[in-house]
Short mmCIF file of C-alpha atoms in Angstrom, two decimals:
data_model
loop_
_atom_site.label_atom_id
_atom_site.label_comp_id
_atom_site.label_asym_id
_atom_site.label_seq_id
_atom_site.Cartn_x
_atom_site.Cartn_y
_atom_site.Cartn_z
CA UNK A 1 -20.94 -18.63 15.21
CA UNK A 2 -19.74 -21.35 12.81
CA UNK A 3 -20.31 -19.05 9.82
CA UNK A 4 -18.37 -16.24 11.51
CA UNK A 5 -15.46 -18.60 12.21
CA UNK A 6 -15.47 -19.82 8.60
CA UNK A 7 -15.54 -16.24 7.33
CA UNK A 8 -12.69 -15.23 9.63
CA UNK A 9 -10.65 -18.24 8.49
CA UNK A 10 -11.29 -17.43 4.81
CA UNK A 11 -10.13 -13.85 5.34
CA UNK A 12 -7.01 -14.78 7.25
CA UNK A 13 -5.97 -17.48 4.78
CA UNK A 14 -6.53 -15.23 1.76
CA UNK A 15 -3.55 -15.44 -0.57
CA UNK A 16 -4.49 -12.34 -2.56
CA UNK A 17 -4.25 -9.75 0.22
CA UNK A 18 -1.80 -9.12 3.00
CA UNK A 19 -3.69 -8.72 6.25
CA UNK A 20 -1.59 -7.33 9.06
CA UNK A 21 -2.95 -6.36 12.47
CA UNK A 22 -0.94 -4.46 15.05
CA UNK A 23 -1.31 -3.48 18.66
CA UNK A 24 -1.88 0.17 19.58
CA UNK A 25 1.88 0.85 19.43
CA UNK A 26 2.14 -0.51 15.90
CA UNK A 27 3.80 -3.86 16.61
CA UNK A 28 2.56 -6.66 14.35
CA UNK A 29 0.22 -9.10 16.09
CA UNK A 30 -1.27 -10.90 13.08
CA UNK A 31 0.36 -11.65 9.72
CA UNK A 32 -1.82 -13.72 7.40
CA UNK A 33 -0.88 -16.21 4.68
CA UNK A 34 -1.21 -13.53 1.98
CA UNK A 35 1.29 -11.34 3.82
CA UNK A 36 3.65 -14.30 4.14
CA UNK A 37 3.35 -15.06 0.42
CA UNK A 38 3.70 -11.43 -0.64
CA UNK A 39 6.57 -10.48 1.66
CA UNK A 40 8.48 -13.72 2.16
CA UNK A 41 8.38 -13.65 5.96
CA UNK A 42 6.76 -16.28 8.13
CA UNK A 43 4.37 -14.86 10.74
CA UNK A 44 6.68 -16.07 13.53
CA UNK A 45 9.46 -13.84 12.15
CA UNK A 46 7.44 -10.63 12.45
CA UNK A 47 4.71 -11.06 15.09
CA UNK A 48 5.67 -9.20 18.28
CA UNK A 49 8.95 -8.18 16.61
CA UNK A 50 8.49 -5.48 14.00
CA UNK A 51 6.17 -2.73 12.82
CA UNK A 52 4.56 -2.53 9.37
CA UNK A 53 6.77 0.53 8.78
CA UNK A 54 9.73 -1.89 8.75
CA UNK A 55 8.42 -3.51 5.55
CA UNK A 56 7.83 -0.18 3.77
CA UNK A 57 10.46 1.81 1.88
CA UNK A 58 11.94 4.09 4.59
CA UNK A 59 12.42 7.03 2.20
CA UNK A 60 8.76 6.84 1.17
CA UNK A 61 7.65 6.66 4.80
CA UNK A 62 9.69 9.80 5.55
CA UNK A 63 8.19 11.54 2.50
CA UNK A 64 4.69 10.52 3.66
CA UNK A 65 5.40 11.94 7.12
CA UNK A 66 6.50 15.26 5.58
CA UNK A 67 3.50 15.40 3.21
CA UNK A 68 0.99 14.59 5.96
CA UNK A 69 2.64 17.12 8.29
CA UNK A 70 2.07 19.81 5.66
CA UNK A 71 -1.43 18.62 4.77
CA UNK A 72 -2.64 18.31 8.36
CA UNK A 73 -0.56 21.17 9.79
CA UNK A 74 0.95 19.06 12.58
CA UNK A 75 4.26 17.28 12.98
CA UNK A 76 4.04 13.60 12.11
CA UNK A 77 7.04 11.42 12.85
CA UNK A 78 8.40 9.05 10.21
CA UNK A 79 7.73 5.41 11.04
CA UNK A 80 4.46 3.80 12.02
CA UNK A 81 2.89 7.14 12.98
CA UNK A 82 3.20 8.23 9.33
CA UNK A 83 1.25 5.15 8.28
CA UNK A 84 -1.41 5.24 11.00
CA UNK A 85 -1.93 8.95 11.72
CA UNK A 86 -5.05 9.45 9.59
CA UNK A 87 -6.61 6.17 10.71
CA UNK A 88 -5.98 7.10 14.35
CA UNK A 89 -8.05 10.25 13.75
CA UNK A 90 -10.90 8.34 12.10
CA UNK A 91 -9.93 9.52 8.62
CA UNK A 92 -10.24 6.92 5.87
CA UNK A 93 -6.76 6.16 4.56
CA UNK A 94 -5.63 4.22 1.55
CA UNK A 95 -2.13 4.82 0.23
CA UNK A 96 0.41 3.45 -2.22
CA UNK A 97 3.94 2.81 -1.00
CA UNK A 98 6.66 0.31 -1.78
CA UNK A 99 6.74 -2.90 0.24
CA UNK A 100 10.14 -4.52 0.78
CA UNK A 101 10.27 -8.31 0.82
CA UNK A 102 12.49 -10.36 3.11
CA UNK A 103 14.87 -10.93 0.19
CA UNK A 104 15.16 -7.16 -0.35
CA UNK A 105 13.11 -7.04 -3.55
CA UNK A 106 10.47 -4.34 -3.79
CA UNK A 107 6.99 -3.95 -5.20
CA UNK A 108 4.30 -1.26 -5.20
CA UNK A 109 1.48 -1.98 -2.77
CA UNK A 110 -1.85 -0.35 -2.15
CA UNK A 111 -2.63 -0.41 1.56
CA UNK A 112 -5.79 0.47 3.45
CA UNK A 113 -5.37 1.10 7.17
CA UNK A 114 -8.10 1.22 9.81
CA UNK A 115 -7.92 1.84 13.55
CA UNK A 116 -9.28 -0.98 15.70
CA UNK A 117 -11.19 0.31 18.71
CA UNK A 118 -12.60 -1.22 21.87
CA UNK A 119 -16.11 -0.61 23.24
CA UNK A 120 -14.95 2.67 24.80
CA UNK A 121 -13.62 3.83 21.38
CA UNK A 122 -9.99 3.59 22.52
CA UNK A 123 -7.55 2.46 19.85
CA UNK A 124 -6.40 -1.08 20.53
CA UNK A 125 -4.58 -1.61 17.25
CA UNK A 126 -4.62 -1.16 13.51
CA UNK A 127 -5.59 -3.31 10.56
CA UNK A 128 -3.64 -2.97 7.32
CA UNK A 129 -4.94 -4.69 4.20
CA UNK A 130 -2.59 -4.57 1.24
CA UNK A 131 -2.41 -5.78 -2.31
CA UNK A 132 0.42 -6.04 -4.82
CA UNK A 133 0.02 -3.24 -7.36
CA UNK A 134 2.76 -4.43 -9.76
CA UNK A 135 0.45 -5.66 -12.53
CA UNK A 136 -1.61 -2.47 -12.55
CA UNK A 137 1.59 -0.40 -12.67
CA UNK A 138 2.90 -2.49 -15.59
CA UNK A 139 -0.37 -2.15 -17.52
CA UNK A 140 -0.40 1.59 -16.79
CA UNK A 141 3.18 1.91 -18.09
CA UNK A 142 2.40 -0.06 -21.28
CA UNK A 143 -0.72 2.04 -21.85
CA UNK A 144 1.29 5.26 -21.48
CA UNK A 145 3.90 3.93 -23.95
CA UNK A 146 1.17 3.00 -26.45
CA UNK A 147 -0.46 6.41 -26.08
CA UNK A 148 2.90 8.15 -26.63
CA UNK A 149 3.55 6.02 -29.74
CA UNK A 150 0.06 6.77 -31.09
CA UNK A 151 0.56 10.48 -30.44
CA UNK A 152 3.94 10.39 -32.22
CA UNK A 153 2.40 8.57 -35.21
CA UNK A 154 -0.47 11.08 -35.31
CA UNK A 155 1.99 14.00 -35.32
CA UNK A 156 4.01 12.35 -38.12
CA UNK A 157 0.82 11.86 -40.15
CA UNK A 158 -0.18 15.49 -39.59
CA UNK A 159 3.30 16.69 -40.59
CA UNK A 160 3.22 14.50 -43.71
CA UNK A 161 -0.22 15.75 -44.76
CA UNK A 162 0.85 19.33 -44.09
CA UNK A 163 4.00 18.95 -46.20
CA UNK A 164 2.04 17.29 -49.03
CA UNK A 165 -0.51 20.10 -49.12
CA UNK A 166 2.28 22.66 -49.62
CA UNK A 167 3.65 20.92 -52.71
#
């Protein structure tokens, strides 16, 4: 029991991941230290007050609802349903959307969502674990720029060699 409590404490105080738990209706019930650090809200500002959809880019949530509606051939409402629909059906779901901090700044986040169920398999809430994806996006962008520059240099070399062989 002591080990389980220590493990739970380590998870909830993790600074590297946002851990957000909701009730079955999608209202935040738990907001760990990592979520506070990442998003700039204190737990008391969000617990029992807002849904995780309120910290996501609303345009992206609407786009996700449309995409899932097409993919799954059923109407999915924008808002928390768009985030939790797959998890509520037992489908593994990990997505990338933009989180919006309390100060209005934005960052790309990768979020995994799981339905929490009671002993009778009824959904009692959802668990969202997120991580800031900014560094990976920056590295990806720099890599793409470097690849484009290398491709351009390779084409210039090929053009130069081709023009020299015609002289």
